[in-house]
Amino acid sequence: MSEVSKNSLEKILPQLKCHFTWDLFKEESVSSDLEDRVCNQIEFLNTEFKATMYNLLAYIKQHRGQNEAALECLQKAEEVIQREHADQAEIRSLVTWGNYAWVYYHMGRLSEAQVYADKVKQVCEKYSNRYSIECPELDSEEGWTLLRCGGKQNERAKVYFEKALEKKPNNPEFSAGLAIAMYRLDEKPPKQFSVSVLKQAIELSPDNQYVKVLLALKLQKINKEAEGEPLVGEALEKAPRQTDVLRSAAKFYKKKGDLDKAIELFQKALESLPDNSYICHQIACCYRAKEKQIQNAEDSEADKNREKIEELRKYARDYSNKAIEKGLNPIYAYSDLTELETEERFETTFREAERKQFHQGYSNFRDYQGKSEDTSVLHHLNVLTINTQSTEKEKVKYQPQNGAENQLPQNAPNYWYLQGLTHKMNGDLQQAAECFERELGRLLKNSPSGISSFFLPASELEEGRAEVGQGTDSSPPSELPDPGAETEKRERKGEEEAWNGHEGKKDGKAGVPQSELAD
């Protein structure tokens, strides 16, 4: 193909409605387990709804440079469309053909890319357009794809489903997509707007087990847990292997306080998604919560269960380590676990005057930052509440716990914060507090209020002043991620990643409408 034809093709490709023109995600933002989740969905989807998932999988493959594998996925998508949507084969194939054109273009096979661009053109010209048309099926497919990518795409997905429903208001597939998008957007603060939409989606598609669990979770959040629990039981009975149902149901039972049931369901989901860090992390949190339940029992009973507590603590650490191995940031893995510790356990350790001095410094810091949210460092110091002005006899000099920590330079970002989390998990509260204080002191070195004197020894303060004299940037310190907010964010992301499908068959087979493609 000549260079002129290549230039012409490059003008055509952006006009095609397909994954390559939908601005889904940048290369660095593709999560490592996204492909596994998509493959898992393909395994459980009803046959007629697999084409959209194959299209998304093809896009992921090409994004990773696996062009031949991408072509295989597109071929499977074509086969499903021809078999399950024969009456709408041309319309349903437009996205797949657009993807074909883009993959061939990236492979340098320009003549084949032009063939598929021409196939799109032939269909669109029937509707007086050249390379794209407006129809509810294409809007729905784009909506499902955006919904599958989650995060900031949920609002866009909602718009496309609303647009599709304008043309076909009683379509079960479109209704279910809108319900999921509304559920995700209806979170902060918890509202009831999505309840009616979820109920309507279930009426139109009564075999959609995932939407049932979402409705149960929404009812639980608005204090109607008893109304939602039967929906969870029904969904688990009819879709016992769908990972989206398992994970969302596990979250329901976790919030209810039935931690054994939550662990059981998370572990079932982990069998299908063994490399999923979110599930490992959730299991760790459940074991930690079980430990907390026992510790809050009568003292005599807690003594009897000391061995059980140690066992639960071990399980929590094991699963937390697994989550880290599978890609979860250690800051979040450990901070979420330690959040389950109670402040009362440390209350008798520290003097009231010391707490007041710290909280005054904390208040000054918040005024300086101009923010109302706690940082991760402040969160942990607020629990430990230790004054750095303790006597040398009371202090224990910080020492790295292992050789691996020695390899991390002390000027690395969040160095003292990470070490503090490690000490806290090991029960070394004094050393943990000193590490958190050093991290906070570093953030505040250049504060005009002088608050860093609360947290840093004189030697480090002098060093900080010298740096300022040499022109060190004195801009306000950046805020570390708030563990509570990050936990909620990851839970919501987990919900988004959990869903598999929409309409299931009446025989109980797991499934999702054509594009039910996660937090």
XYZ file of C-alpha atoms in Angstrom:
519
model
C 0.000 0.000 0.000
C 1.351 3.392 -0.908
C 2.207 6.093 1.615
C -0.753 8.134 0.327
C -3.110 5.236 1.125
C -1.557 4.940 4.556
C -2.263 8.590 5.218
C -5.834 8.069 4.080
C -6.188 5.082 6.422
C -4.888 7.138 9.328
C -7.696 9.617 8.731
C -10.293 6.854 8.638
C -9.334 4.854 11.739
C -10.179 7.550 14.332
C -13.731 7.671 12.942
C -14.435 4.015 13.743
C -16.479 3.242 16.853
C -14.360 0.664 18.642
C -12.117 0.140 21.660
C -9.203 1.960 20.052
C -11.179 5.206 19.799
C -12.984 5.053 23.163
C -10.135 6.401 25.311
C -10.354 3.524 27.805
C -7.037 3.644 29.612
C -3.414 4.425 29.120
C -0.877 1.632 28.931
C 0.522 2.179 32.420
C -2.938 2.061 33.992
C -3.898 -1.441 32.783
C -4.062 -3.533 35.960
C -2.082 -6.753 35.986
C -5.095 -8.950 36.721
C -7.508 -7.301 34.264
C -6.885 -9.974 31.659
C -7.548 -12.733 34.209
C -10.849 -11.142 35.191
C -11.940 -10.815 31.583
C -11.053 -14.451 30.889
C -12.980 -15.487 33.990
C -16.009 -13.592 32.727
C -15.795 -15.298 29.369
C -15.903 -18.664 31.137
C -19.162 -17.827 32.946
C -21.015 -15.638 30.452
C -23.938 -16.950 28.491
C -22.691 -17.713 24.988
C -24.631 -14.924 23.283
C -22.978 -12.310 25.521
C -19.347 -13.258 24.998
C -18.607 -11.156 21.924
C -18.113 -7.946 23.887
C -15.710 -9.632 26.268
C -13.683 -11.076 23.400
C -13.476 -7.582 21.903
C -12.171 -6.164 25.177
C -9.711 -9.016 25.568
C -8.445 -8.371 22.032
C -7.859 -4.729 22.925
C -5.926 -5.725 26.065
C -3.825 -8.206 24.085
C -2.948 -5.645 21.443
C -2.167 -3.085 24.143
C 0.477 -5.499 25.396
C 1.896 -6.117 21.933
C 0.257 -9.550 21.506
C -1.219 -8.865 18.094
C -1.730 -12.451 16.927
C -3.570 -13.267 20.158
C -5.696 -10.166 19.625
C -6.691 -11.391 16.166
C -7.698 -14.757 17.635
C -9.969 -13.008 20.127
C -11.583 -10.959 17.380
C -12.195 -14.117 15.358
C -13.985 -15.645 18.358
C -16.047 -12.486 18.735
C -17.116 -12.753 15.089
C -18.105 -16.394 15.546
C -20.266 -15.575 18.573
C -21.987 -12.715 16.735
C -22.751 -14.837 13.676
C -24.099 -17.638 15.852
C -26.036 -15.703 18.498
C -27.016 -12.442 16.761
C -27.635 -13.486 13.187
C -30.495 -10.995 12.822
C -28.212 -8.104 13.884
C -24.907 -9.472 12.642
C -23.864 -6.382 10.676
C -24.606 -3.860 13.420
C -23.124 -6.065 16.139
C -19.973 -6.608 14.068
C -19.082 -2.942 13.579
C -17.026 -2.729 16.777
C -15.215 -5.983 16.000
C -14.387 -4.880 12.468
C -13.132 -1.548 13.758
C -10.871 -3.390 16.177
C -9.628 -5.604 13.343
C -8.694 -2.531 11.324
C -6.733 -1.045 14.212
C -4.875 -4.263 15.074
C -3.845 -4.821 11.456
C -2.741 -1.198 11.247
C -0.508 -1.642 14.311
C 0.916 -4.785 12.725
C 1.769 -2.864 9.559
C -0.636 -4.968 7.500
C -2.292 -1.948 5.978
C -4.157 -3.608 3.130
C -5.980 -5.861 5.596
C -6.717 -2.878 7.816
C -8.292 -1.171 4.815
C -10.444 -4.254 4.114
C -12.071 -4.033 7.555
C -12.444 -0.263 7.356
C -14.289 -0.791 4.074
C -16.576 -3.391 5.707
C -17.549 -0.783 8.300
C -18.116 1.781 5.556
C -20.422 -0.543 3.600
C -22.738 -0.934 6.581
C -22.661 2.699 7.652
C -23.468 3.942 4.135
C -26.797 2.150 4.429
C -27.614 4.716 7.122
C -26.232 7.678 5.125
C -22.973 7.742 7.088
C -19.440 6.823 6.097
C -17.643 5.202 9.020
C -19.894 5.455 12.077
C -23.582 5.373 12.941
C -25.751 6.083 15.975
C -27.621 3.086 17.360
C -28.477 1.846 20.886
C -26.550 -1.413 20.501
C -23.306 0.457 19.844
C -24.024 2.849 22.719
C -24.575 -0.129 24.993
C -21.379 -1.833 23.915
C -19.388 1.308 24.595
C -21.160 1.683 27.926
C -20.319 -1.862 29.017
C -16.710 -1.442 27.966
C -16.364 1.801 29.898
C -18.070 0.230 32.895
C -15.680 -2.689 32.750
C -12.738 -0.293 32.941
C -14.305 1.322 36.018
C -12.997 4.313 37.927
C -13.566 7.617 36.185
C -15.346 5.887 33.307
C -18.540 5.198 35.290
C -20.089 8.591 34.577
C -19.430 8.185 30.858
C -20.913 4.693 30.936
C -24.066 6.020 32.587
C -24.523 8.551 29.781
C -24.289 5.875 27.090
C -26.788 3.577 28.794
C -29.233 6.444 29.240
C -28.812 7.247 25.572
C -29.483 3.614 24.592
C -32.559 3.447 26.837
C -34.045 6.504 25.127
C -34.411 4.339 22.024
C -35.284 1.064 23.801
C -36.558 1.861 27.320
C -37.380 -1.721 28.308
C -34.201 -3.405 27.124
C -32.854 -5.642 29.949
C -29.240 -5.266 28.863
C -29.334 -1.479 28.785
C -31.270 -1.296 32.053
C -28.799 -3.521 33.883
C -25.881 -1.441 32.641
C -27.480 1.770 33.861
C -28.220 0.157 37.247
C -24.583 -0.828 37.775
C -23.337 2.604 36.737
C -25.839 4.297 39.070
C -24.845 2.010 41.940
C -21.204 2.983 41.596
C -21.958 6.685 41.312
C -24.449 6.638 44.188
C -21.876 6.056 46.909
C -20.723 9.244 48.645
C -22.738 9.918 50.655
C -24.873 6.767 50.339
C -28.092 7.710 48.551
C -31.191 5.845 47.487
C -31.305 6.995 43.873
C -29.939 3.706 42.523
C -32.342 1.472 44.491
C -35.255 2.004 42.106
C -32.971 1.597 39.082
C -31.572 -1.675 40.444
C -35.066 -2.984 41.181
C -36.200 -2.102 37.672
C -33.195 -3.916 36.194
C -34.057 -7.036 38.200
C -37.672 -6.887 37.004
C -36.496 -6.791 33.390
C -33.783 -9.393 33.952
C -34.734 -11.574 36.962
C -31.877 -14.005 36.332
C -29.196 -11.350 36.661
C -27.628 -12.498 39.922
C -24.937 -9.836 40.124
C -27.444 -6.972 40.088
C -29.339 -8.713 42.902
C -26.251 -8.615 45.103
C -25.659 -4.965 44.247
C -29.214 -4.192 45.340
C -28.580 -6.086 48.582
C -25.417 -4.055 49.220
C -27.272 -0.820 48.551
C -30.088 -1.826 50.924
C -27.499 -2.698 53.561
C -25.968 0.771 53.257
C -29.323 2.432 53.874
C -30.034 0.248 56.931
C -32.298 -2.278 55.196
C -29.992 -5.263 55.540
C -32.777 -7.730 56.335
C -34.458 -6.875 53.040
C -31.257 -7.439 51.101
C -29.981 -10.693 52.617
C -32.485 -13.001 50.827
C -31.290 -11.535 47.528
C -27.715 -12.523 48.361
C -28.758 -16.067 49.258
C -30.726 -16.410 46.026
C -27.837 -15.111 43.932
C -25.364 -17.535 45.535
C -27.736 -20.440 44.990
C -28.252 -19.687 41.304
C -24.711 -18.527 40.467
C -22.417 -20.405 42.878
C -19.276 -19.942 40.777
C -19.578 -16.406 39.423
C -16.702 -14.472 40.913
C -18.547 -11.155 40.770
C -21.387 -12.625 42.805
C -19.025 -14.347 45.241
C -16.948 -11.267 45.921
C -19.863 -8.875 46.292
C -21.723 -11.344 48.501
C -18.591 -11.729 50.627
C -18.502 -7.979 51.093
C -22.140 -8.069 52.222
C -21.411 -10.667 54.900
C -18.225 -8.908 55.944
C -20.154 -5.711 56.638
C -22.828 -7.716 58.420
C -20.175 -9.162 60.741
C -20.483 -12.758 59.528
C -16.756 -13.028 58.924
C -16.598 -16.818 58.529
C -19.107 -16.638 55.655
C -17.220 -13.734 54.104
C -13.917 -15.633 54.255
C -15.546 -18.716 52.735
C -16.875 -16.726 49.770
C -13.677 -14.759 49.220
C -11.706 -18.022 49.194
C -14.097 -19.503 46.623
C -13.542 -16.471 44.424
C -9.787 -16.808 44.938
C -9.936 -20.306 43.435
C -10.962 -18.735 40.115
C -8.737 -15.661 40.464
C -5.636 -16.938 42.294
C -3.523 -13.880 41.436
C -6.016 -11.285 42.640
C -4.434 -9.089 45.335
C -7.763 -7.480 46.283
C -9.266 -10.800 47.370
C -6.181 -11.756 49.398
C -6.280 -8.384 51.087
C -9.973 -8.744 51.940
C -9.378 -12.171 53.487
C -6.558 -10.702 55.584
C -8.873 -7.962 56.827
C -11.536 -10.524 57.722
C -9.083 -12.536 59.815
C -7.915 -9.365 61.528
C -11.519 -8.453 62.287
C -12.096 -11.925 63.758
C -9.080 -11.369 66.009
C -10.571 -8.062 67.111
C -13.894 -9.724 67.932
C -12.182 -12.169 70.265
C -10.074 -9.467 71.885
C -13.199 -7.462 72.630
C -14.754 -10.404 74.472
C -14.555 -10.961 78.238
C -10.973 -11.063 79.522
C -11.346 -14.606 80.812
C -12.663 -15.766 77.465
C -9.902 -13.916 75.622
C -7.326 -15.784 77.712
C -8.866 -19.094 76.715
C -8.656 -18.064 73.084
C -5.085 -16.796 73.141
C -3.985 -19.602 70.840
C -6.867 -18.824 68.486
C -5.866 -15.155 68.415
C -2.326 -16.038 67.407
C -3.664 -18.327 64.692
C -5.916 -15.606 63.293
C -3.077 -13.103 63.414
C -0.891 -15.504 61.446
C -3.593 -15.997 58.811
C -4.015 -12.232 58.499
C -0.294 -11.713 57.978
C -0.029 -14.596 55.520
C -2.825 -13.267 53.327
C -1.516 -9.726 53.607
C 1.874 -10.946 52.399
C 0.165 -12.780 49.538
C -1.620 -9.575 48.571
C 1.702 -7.739 48.477
C 3.301 -10.526 46.431
C 0.462 -10.195 43.935
C 0.946 -6.446 43.561
C -0.825 -4.611 46.401
C 1.082 -1.590 47.716
C 2.579 -2.544 51.141
C 1.496 0.805 52.583
C -2.139 -0.062 51.993
C -1.817 -3.723 52.920
C -0.413 -2.986 56.362
C -2.208 0.266 57.075
C -5.603 -1.313 56.448
C -4.788 -4.166 58.813
C -3.478 -1.948 61.558
C -6.542 0.267 61.324
C -8.401 -2.589 62.978
C -6.366 -2.139 66.155
C -8.231 -0.234 68.884
C -6.915 2.907 70.464
C -7.978 1.616 73.868
C -5.176 -0.974 73.811
C -2.620 1.812 74.005
C -4.557 4.241 76.202
C -2.804 3.380 79.475
C 0.682 3.609 77.966
C 0.922 7.355 77.526
C 0.382 10.371 79.752
C -2.523 12.759 79.169
C -0.182 15.753 78.939
C 1.792 14.093 76.181
C -1.383 13.443 74.208
C -2.443 17.061 74.555
C 0.943 18.258 73.324
C 0.744 16.001 70.304
C -2.812 16.962 69.409
C -1.918 20.646 69.621
C 0.886 20.021 67.154
C -1.502 17.974 65.008
C -4.017 20.841 65.024
C -1.305 23.300 63.988
C -0.292 21.000 61.157
C -3.854 20.752 59.856
C -4.178 24.535 59.932
C -0.916 24.788 58.017
C -2.026 22.245 55.444
C -5.428 23.873 55.036
C -7.038 20.421 54.800
C -9.518 18.530 56.945
C -8.468 15.003 55.973
C -5.892 13.116 58.047
C -2.769 11.823 56.360
C -1.605 8.242 56.768
C 1.220 9.317 59.090
C -1.117 11.334 61.290
C -3.604 8.488 61.360
C -1.088 6.109 62.894
C 0.350 8.704 65.271
C -3.173 9.475 66.421
C -3.493 5.817 67.420
C -0.118 5.519 69.095
C -0.045 9.049 70.622
C 3.619 9.070 71.697
C 5.632 12.234 72.502
C 9.109 12.390 71.036
C 10.335 14.276 74.077
C 10.373 11.035 76.130
C 13.578 10.344 78.017
C 16.362 8.454 76.316
C 15.815 5.612 78.769
C 12.226 5.232 77.568
C 13.200 5.263 73.897
C 14.309 2.288 71.871
C 16.621 3.215 69.044
C 15.142 2.251 65.693
C 16.884 -0.643 63.975
C 15.897 -2.122 60.622
C 14.161 -5.447 60.974
C 15.959 -7.287 58.241
C 18.547 -7.021 55.543
C 16.021 -6.070 52.905
C 15.100 -2.930 54.818
C 18.759 -1.999 55.099
C 18.862 -1.871 51.320
C 16.275 0.931 51.236
C 17.921 4.367 51.612
C 16.562 6.535 54.392
C 15.929 9.367 51.961
C 13.587 7.172 49.917
C 9.967 8.421 49.704
C 7.889 7.322 52.725
C 10.902 5.419 54.174
C 10.102 6.092 57.841
C 6.389 5.589 57.246
C 6.950 2.100 55.823
C 9.276 1.205 58.687
C 6.712 2.459 61.164
C 4.055 0.192 59.684
C 6.425 -2.775 59.944
C 7.169 -2.044 63.614
C 3.477 -1.597 64.353
C 2.588 -4.942 62.779
C 5.312 -6.551 64.908
C 3.955 -4.951 68.065
C 6.943 -2.570 68.513
C 4.772 0.448 69.268
C 7.465 2.756 70.624
C 9.669 2.259 67.564
C 6.650 2.558 65.267
C 5.758 5.929 66.775
C 9.308 7.220 66.384
C 9.296 6.259 62.698
C 5.936 7.941 62.062
C 7.150 11.056 63.871
C 10.298 11.218 61.763
C 8.236 10.916 58.582
C 5.923 13.693 59.715
C 8.882 15.806 60.817
C 10.421 15.506 57.365
C 7.212 16.690 55.784
C 7.158 19.697 58.109
C 10.824 20.690 58.030
C 10.123 23.874 56.138
C 6.941 24.843 57.974
C 7.124 28.469 59.174
C 5.274 27.470 62.366
C 8.261 25.472 63.623
C 6.022 22.499 64.335
C 8.707 20.085 63.145
C 10.438 20.550 66.514
C 7.789 18.256 67.978
C 8.945 15.372 65.841
C 12.621 15.719 64.855
C 15.781 15.718 66.981
C 17.883 18.882 66.999
C 20.469 17.429 64.614
C 17.877 16.847 61.909
C 16.306 20.247 62.509
C 19.656 21.937 61.968
C 20.109 19.901 58.814
C 16.712 21.071 57.623
C 17.552 24.710 58.298
C 20.761 24.320 56.331
C 18.811 22.921 53.406
C 16.453 25.875 53.501
C 19.410 28.246 53.511
C 20.692 26.528 50.392
C 17.448 27.202 48.566
C 15.545 24.013 49.263
C 12.018 24.122 48.025
C 9.811 25.291 50.873
C 6.496 24.509 49.321
C 3.917 22.868 51.594
C 4.442 19.147 52.078
C 2.516 16.812 49.871
C -0.208 14.810 51.534
C 0.241 11.097 51.992
C -2.725 8.911 51.057
C -5.373 8.614 53.735
C -5.738 4.912 54.574
C -9.463 5.101 55.227
C -10.158 6.809 51.939
C -7.830 4.446 50.098
C -9.564 1.451 51.699
C -12.968 2.676 50.535
C -11.567 3.438 47.103
C -10.089 -0.046 46.790
C -13.279 -1.675 48.044
C -15.257 0.175 45.414
C -12.706 -0.775 42.809
C -13.002 -4.352 44.005
C -16.746 -4.169 43.550
C -16.296 -2.866 40.038
C -13.824 -5.613 39.216
C -16.064 -8.252 40.752
C -18.966 -8.244 38.333
C -19.224 -10.853 35.636
C -22.494 -10.587 33.903
C -26.051 -9.685 33.477
C -28.778 -11.885 32.289
C -28.451 -15.486 33.363
C -30.440 -18.325 31.932
C -33.350 -19.790 33.828
C -31.442 -23.000 34.346
C -29.139 -21.064 36.684
C -26.184 -20.833 34.357
C -24.113 -17.766 35.100
C -24.316 -15.034 32.548
C -24.367 -11.366 31.642
C -25.858 -9.328 28.854
C -23.934 -8.774 25.799
C -21.569 -6.231 27.248
C -21.450 -6.646 30.963
C -17.807 -6.299 30.709
C -14.419 -3.020 37.658
C -12.477 -0.395 41.384
